[in-house]
PDB file of C-alpha atoms in Angstrom:
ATOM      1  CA  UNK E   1      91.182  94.337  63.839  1.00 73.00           C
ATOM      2  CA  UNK E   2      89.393  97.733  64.478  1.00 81.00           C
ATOM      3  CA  UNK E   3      91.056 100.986  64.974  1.00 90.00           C
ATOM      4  CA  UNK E   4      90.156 103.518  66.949  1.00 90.00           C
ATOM      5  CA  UNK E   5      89.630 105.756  64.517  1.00 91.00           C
ATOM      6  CA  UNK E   6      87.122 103.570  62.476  1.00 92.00           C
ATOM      7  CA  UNK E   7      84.761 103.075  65.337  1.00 94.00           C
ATOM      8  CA  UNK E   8      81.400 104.055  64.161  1.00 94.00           C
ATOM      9  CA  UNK E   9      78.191 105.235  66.262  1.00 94.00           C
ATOM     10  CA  UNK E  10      76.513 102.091  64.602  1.00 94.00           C
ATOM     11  CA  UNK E  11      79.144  99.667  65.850  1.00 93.00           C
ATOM     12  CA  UNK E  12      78.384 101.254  69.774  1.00 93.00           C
ATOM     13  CA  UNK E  13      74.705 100.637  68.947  1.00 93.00           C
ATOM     14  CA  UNK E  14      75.282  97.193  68.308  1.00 92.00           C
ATOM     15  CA  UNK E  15      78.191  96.326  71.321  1.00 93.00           C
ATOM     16  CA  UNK E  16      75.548  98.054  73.329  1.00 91.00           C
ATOM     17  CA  UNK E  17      72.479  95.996  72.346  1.00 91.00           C
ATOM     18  CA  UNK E  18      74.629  93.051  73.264  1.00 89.00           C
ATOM     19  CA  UNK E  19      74.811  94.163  76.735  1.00 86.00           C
ATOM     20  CA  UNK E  20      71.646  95.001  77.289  1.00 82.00           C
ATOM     21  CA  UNK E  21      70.800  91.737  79.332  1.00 75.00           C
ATOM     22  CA  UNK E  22      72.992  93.698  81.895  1.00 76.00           C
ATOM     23  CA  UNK E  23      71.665  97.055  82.326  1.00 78.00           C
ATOM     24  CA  UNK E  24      73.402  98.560  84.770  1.00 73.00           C
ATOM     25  CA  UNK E  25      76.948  96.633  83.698  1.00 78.00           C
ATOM     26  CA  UNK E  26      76.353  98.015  80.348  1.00 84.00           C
ATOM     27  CA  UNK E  27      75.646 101.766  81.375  1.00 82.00           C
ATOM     28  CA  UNK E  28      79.433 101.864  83.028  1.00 79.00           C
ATOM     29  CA  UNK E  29      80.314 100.447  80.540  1.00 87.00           C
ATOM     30  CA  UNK E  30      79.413 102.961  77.926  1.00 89.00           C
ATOM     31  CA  UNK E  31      80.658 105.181  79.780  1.00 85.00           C
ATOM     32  CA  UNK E  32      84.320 103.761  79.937  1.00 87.00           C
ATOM     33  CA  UNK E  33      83.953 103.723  75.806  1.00 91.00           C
ATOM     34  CA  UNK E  34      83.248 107.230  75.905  1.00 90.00           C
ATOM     35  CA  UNK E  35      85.836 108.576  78.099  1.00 87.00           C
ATOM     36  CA  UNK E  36      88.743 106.195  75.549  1.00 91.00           C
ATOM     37  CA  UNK E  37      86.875 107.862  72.714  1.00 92.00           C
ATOM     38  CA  UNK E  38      87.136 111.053  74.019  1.00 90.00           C
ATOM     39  CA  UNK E  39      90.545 110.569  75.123  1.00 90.00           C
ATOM     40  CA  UNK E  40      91.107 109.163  71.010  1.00 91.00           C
ATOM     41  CA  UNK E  41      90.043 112.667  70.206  1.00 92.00           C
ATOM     42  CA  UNK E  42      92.680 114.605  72.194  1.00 91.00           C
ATOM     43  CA  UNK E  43      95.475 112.599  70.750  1.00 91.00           C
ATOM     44  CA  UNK E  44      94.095 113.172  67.581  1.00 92.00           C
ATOM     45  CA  UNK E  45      93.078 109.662  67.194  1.00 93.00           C
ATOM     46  CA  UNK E  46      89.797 110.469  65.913  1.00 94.00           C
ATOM     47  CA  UNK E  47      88.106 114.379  64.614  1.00 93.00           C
ATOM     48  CA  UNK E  48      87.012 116.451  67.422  1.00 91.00           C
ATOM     49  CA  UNK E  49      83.133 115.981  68.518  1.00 91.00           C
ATOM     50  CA  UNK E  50      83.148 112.193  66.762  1.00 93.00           C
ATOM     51  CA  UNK E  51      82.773 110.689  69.945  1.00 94.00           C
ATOM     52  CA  UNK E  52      80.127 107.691  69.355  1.00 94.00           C
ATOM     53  CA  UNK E  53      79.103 107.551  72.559  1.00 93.00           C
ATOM     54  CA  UNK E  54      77.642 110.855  72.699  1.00 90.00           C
ATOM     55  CA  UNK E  55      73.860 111.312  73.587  1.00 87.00           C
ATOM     56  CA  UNK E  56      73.236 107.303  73.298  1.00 89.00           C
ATOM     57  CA  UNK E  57      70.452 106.501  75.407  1.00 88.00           C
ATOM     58  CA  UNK E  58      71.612 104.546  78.356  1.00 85.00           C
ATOM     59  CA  UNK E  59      69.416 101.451  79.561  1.00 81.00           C
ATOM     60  CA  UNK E  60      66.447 102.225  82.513  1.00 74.00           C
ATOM     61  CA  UNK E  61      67.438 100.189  85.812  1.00 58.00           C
ATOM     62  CA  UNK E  62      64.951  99.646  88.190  1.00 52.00           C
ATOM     63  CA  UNK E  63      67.308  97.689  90.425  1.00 54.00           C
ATOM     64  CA  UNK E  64      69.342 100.245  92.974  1.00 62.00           C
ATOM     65  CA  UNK E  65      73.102  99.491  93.827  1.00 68.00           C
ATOM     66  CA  UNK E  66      74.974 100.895  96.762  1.00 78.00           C
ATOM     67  CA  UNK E  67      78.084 100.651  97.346  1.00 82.00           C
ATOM     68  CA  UNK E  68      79.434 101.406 100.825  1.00 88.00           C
ATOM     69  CA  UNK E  69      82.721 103.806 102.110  1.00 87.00           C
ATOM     70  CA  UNK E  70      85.481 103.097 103.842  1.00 87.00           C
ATOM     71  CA  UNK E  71      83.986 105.960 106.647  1.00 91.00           C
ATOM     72  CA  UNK E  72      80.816 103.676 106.522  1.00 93.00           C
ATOM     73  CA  UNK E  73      82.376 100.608 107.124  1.00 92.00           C
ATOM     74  CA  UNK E  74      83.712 101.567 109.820  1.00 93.00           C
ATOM     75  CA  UNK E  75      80.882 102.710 111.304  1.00 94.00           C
ATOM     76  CA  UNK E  76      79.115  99.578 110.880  1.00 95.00           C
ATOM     77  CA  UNK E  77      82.328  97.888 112.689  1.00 94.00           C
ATOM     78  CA  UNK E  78      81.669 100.336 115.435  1.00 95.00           C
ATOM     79  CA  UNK E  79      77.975  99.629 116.083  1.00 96.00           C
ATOM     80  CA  UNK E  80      78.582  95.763 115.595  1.00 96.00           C
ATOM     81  CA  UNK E  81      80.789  95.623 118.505  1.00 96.00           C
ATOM     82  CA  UNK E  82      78.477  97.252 120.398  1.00 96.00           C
ATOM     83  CA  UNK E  83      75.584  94.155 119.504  1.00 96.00           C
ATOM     84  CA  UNK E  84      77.887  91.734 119.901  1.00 94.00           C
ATOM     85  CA  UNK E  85      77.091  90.258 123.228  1.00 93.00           C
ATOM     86  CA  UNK E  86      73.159  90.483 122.826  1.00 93.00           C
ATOM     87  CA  UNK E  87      73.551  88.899 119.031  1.00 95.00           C
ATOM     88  CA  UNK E  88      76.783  86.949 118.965  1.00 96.00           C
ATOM     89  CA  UNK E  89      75.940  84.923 115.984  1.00 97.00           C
ATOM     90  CA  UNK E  90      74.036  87.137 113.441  1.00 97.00           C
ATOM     91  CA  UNK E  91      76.674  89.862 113.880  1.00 97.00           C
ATOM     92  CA  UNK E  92      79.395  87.479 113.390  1.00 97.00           C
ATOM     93  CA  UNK E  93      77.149  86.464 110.503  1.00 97.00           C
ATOM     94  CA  UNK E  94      76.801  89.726 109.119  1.00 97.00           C
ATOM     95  CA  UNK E  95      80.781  90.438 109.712  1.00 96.00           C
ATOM     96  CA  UNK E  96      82.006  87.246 108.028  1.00 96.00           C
ATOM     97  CA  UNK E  97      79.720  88.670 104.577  1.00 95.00           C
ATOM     98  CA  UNK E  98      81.959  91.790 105.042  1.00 93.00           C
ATOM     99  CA  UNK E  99      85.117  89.958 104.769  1.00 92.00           C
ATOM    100  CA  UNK E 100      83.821  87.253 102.485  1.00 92.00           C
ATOM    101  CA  UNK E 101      81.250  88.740  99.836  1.00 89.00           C
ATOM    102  CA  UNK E 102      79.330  85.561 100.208  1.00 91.00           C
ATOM    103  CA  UNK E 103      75.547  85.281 100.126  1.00 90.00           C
ATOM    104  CA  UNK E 104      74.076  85.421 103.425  1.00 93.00           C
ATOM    105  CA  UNK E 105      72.881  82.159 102.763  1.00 92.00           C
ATOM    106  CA  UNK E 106      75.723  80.514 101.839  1.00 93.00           C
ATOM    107  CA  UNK E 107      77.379  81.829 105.629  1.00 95.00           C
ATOM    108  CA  UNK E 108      74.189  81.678 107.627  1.00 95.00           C
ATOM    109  CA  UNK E 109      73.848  77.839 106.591  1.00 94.00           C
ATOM    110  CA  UNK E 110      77.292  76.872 107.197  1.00 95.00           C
ATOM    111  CA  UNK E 111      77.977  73.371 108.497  1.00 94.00           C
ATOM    112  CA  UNK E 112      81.390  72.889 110.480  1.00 95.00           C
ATOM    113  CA  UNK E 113      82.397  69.979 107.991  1.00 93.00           C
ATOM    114  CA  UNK E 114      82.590  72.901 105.735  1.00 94.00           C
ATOM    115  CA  UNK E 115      85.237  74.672 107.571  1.00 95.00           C
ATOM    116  CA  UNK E 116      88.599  72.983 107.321  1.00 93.00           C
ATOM    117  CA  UNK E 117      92.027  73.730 106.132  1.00 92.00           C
ATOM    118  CA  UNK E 118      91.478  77.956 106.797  1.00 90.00           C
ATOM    119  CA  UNK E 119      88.902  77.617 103.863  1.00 91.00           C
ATOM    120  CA  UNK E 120      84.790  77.382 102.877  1.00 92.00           C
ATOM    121  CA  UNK E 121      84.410  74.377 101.090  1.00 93.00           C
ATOM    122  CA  UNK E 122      80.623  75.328 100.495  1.00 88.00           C
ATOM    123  CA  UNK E 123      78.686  71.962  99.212  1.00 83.00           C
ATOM    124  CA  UNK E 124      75.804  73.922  97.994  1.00 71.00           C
ATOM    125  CA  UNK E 125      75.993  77.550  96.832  1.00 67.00           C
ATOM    126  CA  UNK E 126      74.115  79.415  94.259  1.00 66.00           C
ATOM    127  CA  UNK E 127      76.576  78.435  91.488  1.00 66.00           C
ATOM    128  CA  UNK E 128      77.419  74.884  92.974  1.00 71.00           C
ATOM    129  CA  UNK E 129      80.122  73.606  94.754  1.00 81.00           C
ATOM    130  CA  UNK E 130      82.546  76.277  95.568  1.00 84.00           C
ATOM    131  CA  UNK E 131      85.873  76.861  97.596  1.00 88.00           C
ATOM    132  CA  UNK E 132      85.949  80.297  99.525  1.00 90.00           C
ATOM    133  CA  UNK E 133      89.384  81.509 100.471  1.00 88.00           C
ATOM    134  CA  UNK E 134      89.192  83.598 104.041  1.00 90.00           C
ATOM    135  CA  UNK E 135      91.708  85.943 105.384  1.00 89.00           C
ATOM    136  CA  UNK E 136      92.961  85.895 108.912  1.00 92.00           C
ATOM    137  CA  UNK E 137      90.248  88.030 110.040  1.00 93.00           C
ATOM    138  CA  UNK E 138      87.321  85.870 108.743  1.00 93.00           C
ATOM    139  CA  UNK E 139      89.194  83.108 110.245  1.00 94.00           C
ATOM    140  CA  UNK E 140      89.334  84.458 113.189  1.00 95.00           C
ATOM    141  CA  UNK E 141      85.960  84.994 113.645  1.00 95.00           C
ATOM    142  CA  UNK E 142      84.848  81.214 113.338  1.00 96.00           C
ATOM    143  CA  UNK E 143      87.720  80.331 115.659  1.00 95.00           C
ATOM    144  CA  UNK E 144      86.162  81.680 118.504  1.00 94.00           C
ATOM    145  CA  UNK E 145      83.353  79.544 118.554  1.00 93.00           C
ATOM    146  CA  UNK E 146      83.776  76.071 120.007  1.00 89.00           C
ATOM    147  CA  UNK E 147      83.404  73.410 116.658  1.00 88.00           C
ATOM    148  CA  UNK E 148      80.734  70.437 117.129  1.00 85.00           C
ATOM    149  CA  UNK E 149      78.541  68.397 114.474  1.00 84.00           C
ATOM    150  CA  UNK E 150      76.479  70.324 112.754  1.00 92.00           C
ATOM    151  CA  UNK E 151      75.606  73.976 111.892  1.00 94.00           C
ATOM    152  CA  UNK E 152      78.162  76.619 112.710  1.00 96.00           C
ATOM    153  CA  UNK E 153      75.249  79.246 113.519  1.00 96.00           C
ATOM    154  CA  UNK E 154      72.623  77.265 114.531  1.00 95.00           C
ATOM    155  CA  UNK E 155      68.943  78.678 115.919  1.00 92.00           C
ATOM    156  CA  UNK E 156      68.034  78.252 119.803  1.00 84.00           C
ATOM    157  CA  UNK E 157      66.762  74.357 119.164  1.00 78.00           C
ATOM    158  CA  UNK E 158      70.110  73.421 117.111  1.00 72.00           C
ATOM    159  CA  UNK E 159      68.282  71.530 114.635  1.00 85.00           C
ATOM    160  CA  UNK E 160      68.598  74.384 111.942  1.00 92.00           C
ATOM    161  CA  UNK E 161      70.271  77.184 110.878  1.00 94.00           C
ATOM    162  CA  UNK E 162      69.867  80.694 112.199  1.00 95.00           C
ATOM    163  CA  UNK E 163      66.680  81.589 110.577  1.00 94.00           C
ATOM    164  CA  UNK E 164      66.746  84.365 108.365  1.00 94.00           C
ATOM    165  CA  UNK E 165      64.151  86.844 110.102  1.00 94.00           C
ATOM    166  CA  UNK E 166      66.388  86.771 112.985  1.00 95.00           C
ATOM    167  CA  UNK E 167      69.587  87.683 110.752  1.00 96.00           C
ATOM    168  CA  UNK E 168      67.451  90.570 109.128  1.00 95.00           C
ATOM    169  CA  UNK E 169      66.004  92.217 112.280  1.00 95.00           C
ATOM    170  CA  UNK E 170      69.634  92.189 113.724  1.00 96.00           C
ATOM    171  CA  UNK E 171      70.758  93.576 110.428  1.00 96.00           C
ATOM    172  CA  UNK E 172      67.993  96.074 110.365  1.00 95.00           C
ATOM    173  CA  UNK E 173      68.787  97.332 113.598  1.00 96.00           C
ATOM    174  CA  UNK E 174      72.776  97.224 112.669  1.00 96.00           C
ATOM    175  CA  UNK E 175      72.319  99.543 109.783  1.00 95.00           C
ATOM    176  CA  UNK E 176      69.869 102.050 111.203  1.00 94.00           C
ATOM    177  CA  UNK E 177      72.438 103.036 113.712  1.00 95.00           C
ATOM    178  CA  UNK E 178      75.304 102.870 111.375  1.00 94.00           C
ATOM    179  CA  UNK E 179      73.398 106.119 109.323  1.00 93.00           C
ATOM    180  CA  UNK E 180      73.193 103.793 106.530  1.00 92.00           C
ATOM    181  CA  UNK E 181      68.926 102.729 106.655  1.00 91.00           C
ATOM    182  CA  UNK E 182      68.729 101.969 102.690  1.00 88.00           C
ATOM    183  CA  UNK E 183      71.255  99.824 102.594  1.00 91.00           C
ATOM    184  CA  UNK E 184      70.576  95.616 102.016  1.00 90.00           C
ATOM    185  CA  UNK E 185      72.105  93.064 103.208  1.00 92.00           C
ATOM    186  CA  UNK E 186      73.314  92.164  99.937  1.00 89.00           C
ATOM    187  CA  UNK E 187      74.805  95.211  99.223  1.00 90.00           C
ATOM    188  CA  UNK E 188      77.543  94.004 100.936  1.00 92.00           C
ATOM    189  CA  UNK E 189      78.380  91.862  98.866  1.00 88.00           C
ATOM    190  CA  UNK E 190      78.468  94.735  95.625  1.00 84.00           C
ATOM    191  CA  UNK E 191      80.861  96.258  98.274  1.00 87.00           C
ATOM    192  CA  UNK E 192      83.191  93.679  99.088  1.00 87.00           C
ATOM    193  CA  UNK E 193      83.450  93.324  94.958  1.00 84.00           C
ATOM    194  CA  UNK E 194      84.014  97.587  94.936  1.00 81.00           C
ATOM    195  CA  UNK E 195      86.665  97.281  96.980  1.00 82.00           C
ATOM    196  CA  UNK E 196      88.673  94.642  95.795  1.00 82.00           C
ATOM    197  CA  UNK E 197      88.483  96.354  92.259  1.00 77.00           C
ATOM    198  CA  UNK E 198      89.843  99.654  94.101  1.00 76.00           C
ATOM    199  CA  UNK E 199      92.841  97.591  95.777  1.00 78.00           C
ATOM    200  CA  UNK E 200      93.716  96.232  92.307  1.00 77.00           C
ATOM    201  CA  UNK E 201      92.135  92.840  91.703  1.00 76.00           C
ATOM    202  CA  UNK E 202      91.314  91.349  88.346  1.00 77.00           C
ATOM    203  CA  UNK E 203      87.418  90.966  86.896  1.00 73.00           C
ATOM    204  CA  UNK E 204      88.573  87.836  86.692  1.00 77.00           C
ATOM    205  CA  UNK E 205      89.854  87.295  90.555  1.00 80.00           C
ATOM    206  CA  UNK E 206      86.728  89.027  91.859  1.00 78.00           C
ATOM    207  CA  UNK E 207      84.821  86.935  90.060  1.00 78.00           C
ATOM    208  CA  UNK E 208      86.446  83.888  91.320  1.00 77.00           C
ATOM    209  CA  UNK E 209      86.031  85.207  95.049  1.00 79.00           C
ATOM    210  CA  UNK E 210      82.654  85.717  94.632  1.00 79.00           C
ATOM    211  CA  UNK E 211      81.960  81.733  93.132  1.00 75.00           C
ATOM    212  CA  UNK E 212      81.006  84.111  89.524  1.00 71.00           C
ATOM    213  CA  UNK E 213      81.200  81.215  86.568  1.00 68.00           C
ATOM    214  CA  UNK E 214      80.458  84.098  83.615  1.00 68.00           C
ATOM    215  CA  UNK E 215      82.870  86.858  84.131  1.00 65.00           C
ATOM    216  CA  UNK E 216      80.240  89.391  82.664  1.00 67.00           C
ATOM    217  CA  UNK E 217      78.250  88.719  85.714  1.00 66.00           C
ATOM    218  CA  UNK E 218      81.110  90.488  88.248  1.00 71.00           C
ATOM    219  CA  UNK E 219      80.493  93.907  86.147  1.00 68.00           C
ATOM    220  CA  UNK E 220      77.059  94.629  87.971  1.00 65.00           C
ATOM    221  CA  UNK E 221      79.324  93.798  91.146  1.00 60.00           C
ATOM    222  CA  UNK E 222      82.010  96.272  90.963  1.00 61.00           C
ATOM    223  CA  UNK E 223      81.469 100.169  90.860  1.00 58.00           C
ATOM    224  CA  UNK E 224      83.927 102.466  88.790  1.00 53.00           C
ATOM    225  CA  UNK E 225      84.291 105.564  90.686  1.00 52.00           C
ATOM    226  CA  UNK E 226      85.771 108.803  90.094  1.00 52.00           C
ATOM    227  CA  UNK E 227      89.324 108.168  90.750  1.00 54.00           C
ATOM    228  CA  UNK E 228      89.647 104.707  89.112  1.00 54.00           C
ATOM    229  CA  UNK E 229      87.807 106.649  85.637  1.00 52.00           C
ATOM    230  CA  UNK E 230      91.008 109.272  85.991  1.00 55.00           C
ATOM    231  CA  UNK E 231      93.215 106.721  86.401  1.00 59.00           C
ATOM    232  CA  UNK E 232      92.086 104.374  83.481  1.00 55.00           C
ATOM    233  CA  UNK E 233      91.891 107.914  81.338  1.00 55.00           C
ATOM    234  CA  UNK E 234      95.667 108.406  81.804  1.00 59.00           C
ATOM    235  CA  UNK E 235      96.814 105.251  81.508  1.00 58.00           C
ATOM    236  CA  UNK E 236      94.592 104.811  77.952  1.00 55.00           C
ATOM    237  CA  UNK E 237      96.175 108.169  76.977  1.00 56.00           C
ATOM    238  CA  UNK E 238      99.839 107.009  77.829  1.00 60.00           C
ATOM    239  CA  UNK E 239      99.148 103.868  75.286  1.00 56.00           C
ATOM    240  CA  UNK E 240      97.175 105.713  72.763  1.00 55.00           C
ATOM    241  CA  UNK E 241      99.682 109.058  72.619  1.00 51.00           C
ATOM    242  CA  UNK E 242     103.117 106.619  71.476  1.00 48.00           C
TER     243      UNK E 242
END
């Protein structure tokens, strides 16, 4: 066991070297250690100015991660509704990755033998075979179209999926109107895992929604904002000031 107060700037270094596979995971996470080592230091759990976490250089991330807002989300839900009847199936597409956090892929390619029992049974997804639960929402959305044999969003000959240029240009066109130009596809996804940490959820519950087999891998998912920083600062100074 470590105390608080024996934490050393070497022993950062080296928790932070570890992380360094996961750049951007491991920048919020230094910056949770700082804020409980600062916190340490107002209940006179360490000296004053000993945080370790000062001035260490944080990792370069050429990858970009947005995270959507309630405001935009609901902006998006406005100008989907009004593409619905040209582009019934990549907006429903691009809705059920709202609700789900799936991979476009893993939606886009859906086969109805998939769909069963109110859940995804996906055969095939990135991290193998995978059950996705769906709320009454998602569910409703697959409900309205009429099941047969084969794919649930299929392209004009029915012999394949809807391909993914079509889902992009739809998605293009969606976001450009919703104010929101920069943001992917995918970011979605980041977003869906944003907001669940927000409502409450568990690492380890995101991670299971999102079909995550190494929990570490649900930190570059989830986005620590403001609020939940003041929140985990009082509850670590509740803990740390008995």
């Amino acid at each position: 066991m470590i105390f608080v107060s024996d934490v050393t700037r070497q022993d950062i270094q080296n928790w932070f070297s570890r992380l360094s596979s996961k750049p951007a995971a491991a920048n919020r996470s230094l910056s949770i250690m700082s804020l409980i080592m600062h916190q340490a230091e107002v209940f006179g759990h360490r000296p004053v100015n000993s945080n370790p976490c000062l001035r260490l250089r944080r990792y370069s991330n050429s990858g970009r991660e947005r995270f959507l807002t309630l405001e935009e989300f609901q902006r998006l839900g406005t100008v989907l509704e009004t593409y619905e009847s040209d582009a019934y199936l990549p907006v429903s597409i691009i809705r059920l990755l709202i609700l789900t956090g799936c991979r476009q892929s893993e939606i886009r390619t859906l086969h109805w033998s998939e769909y069963r029992m109110g859940h995804l049974f996906l055969r095939d997804s990135k991290t193998g075979p995978r059950t996705v639960w769906l709320s009454s929402s998602a569910r409703s959305i697959l409900d309205s179209f009429i099941p047969k044999n084969g794919w649930i969003f299929p392209n004009d000959r029915e012999d394949a999926p809807l391909s993914v240029e079509t889902l992009y240009r739809t998605w293009r066109t969606v976001r450009n109107d919703s104010g929101i130009p920069e943001v992917r596809l995918h970011d979605l996804r980041h977003s869906y895992a944003s907001f669940a940490l927000r409502m409450g959820e568990t690492l380890l519950t995101i991670g299971r929604l999102l079909g995550h087999q190494d929990p570490s891998t649900t930190l570059k998912y989830t986005h620590f904002d403001d609020t939940l920083e003041r929140s985990a600062v009082e509850k670590i100074g509740k803990v740390l000031s008995q």
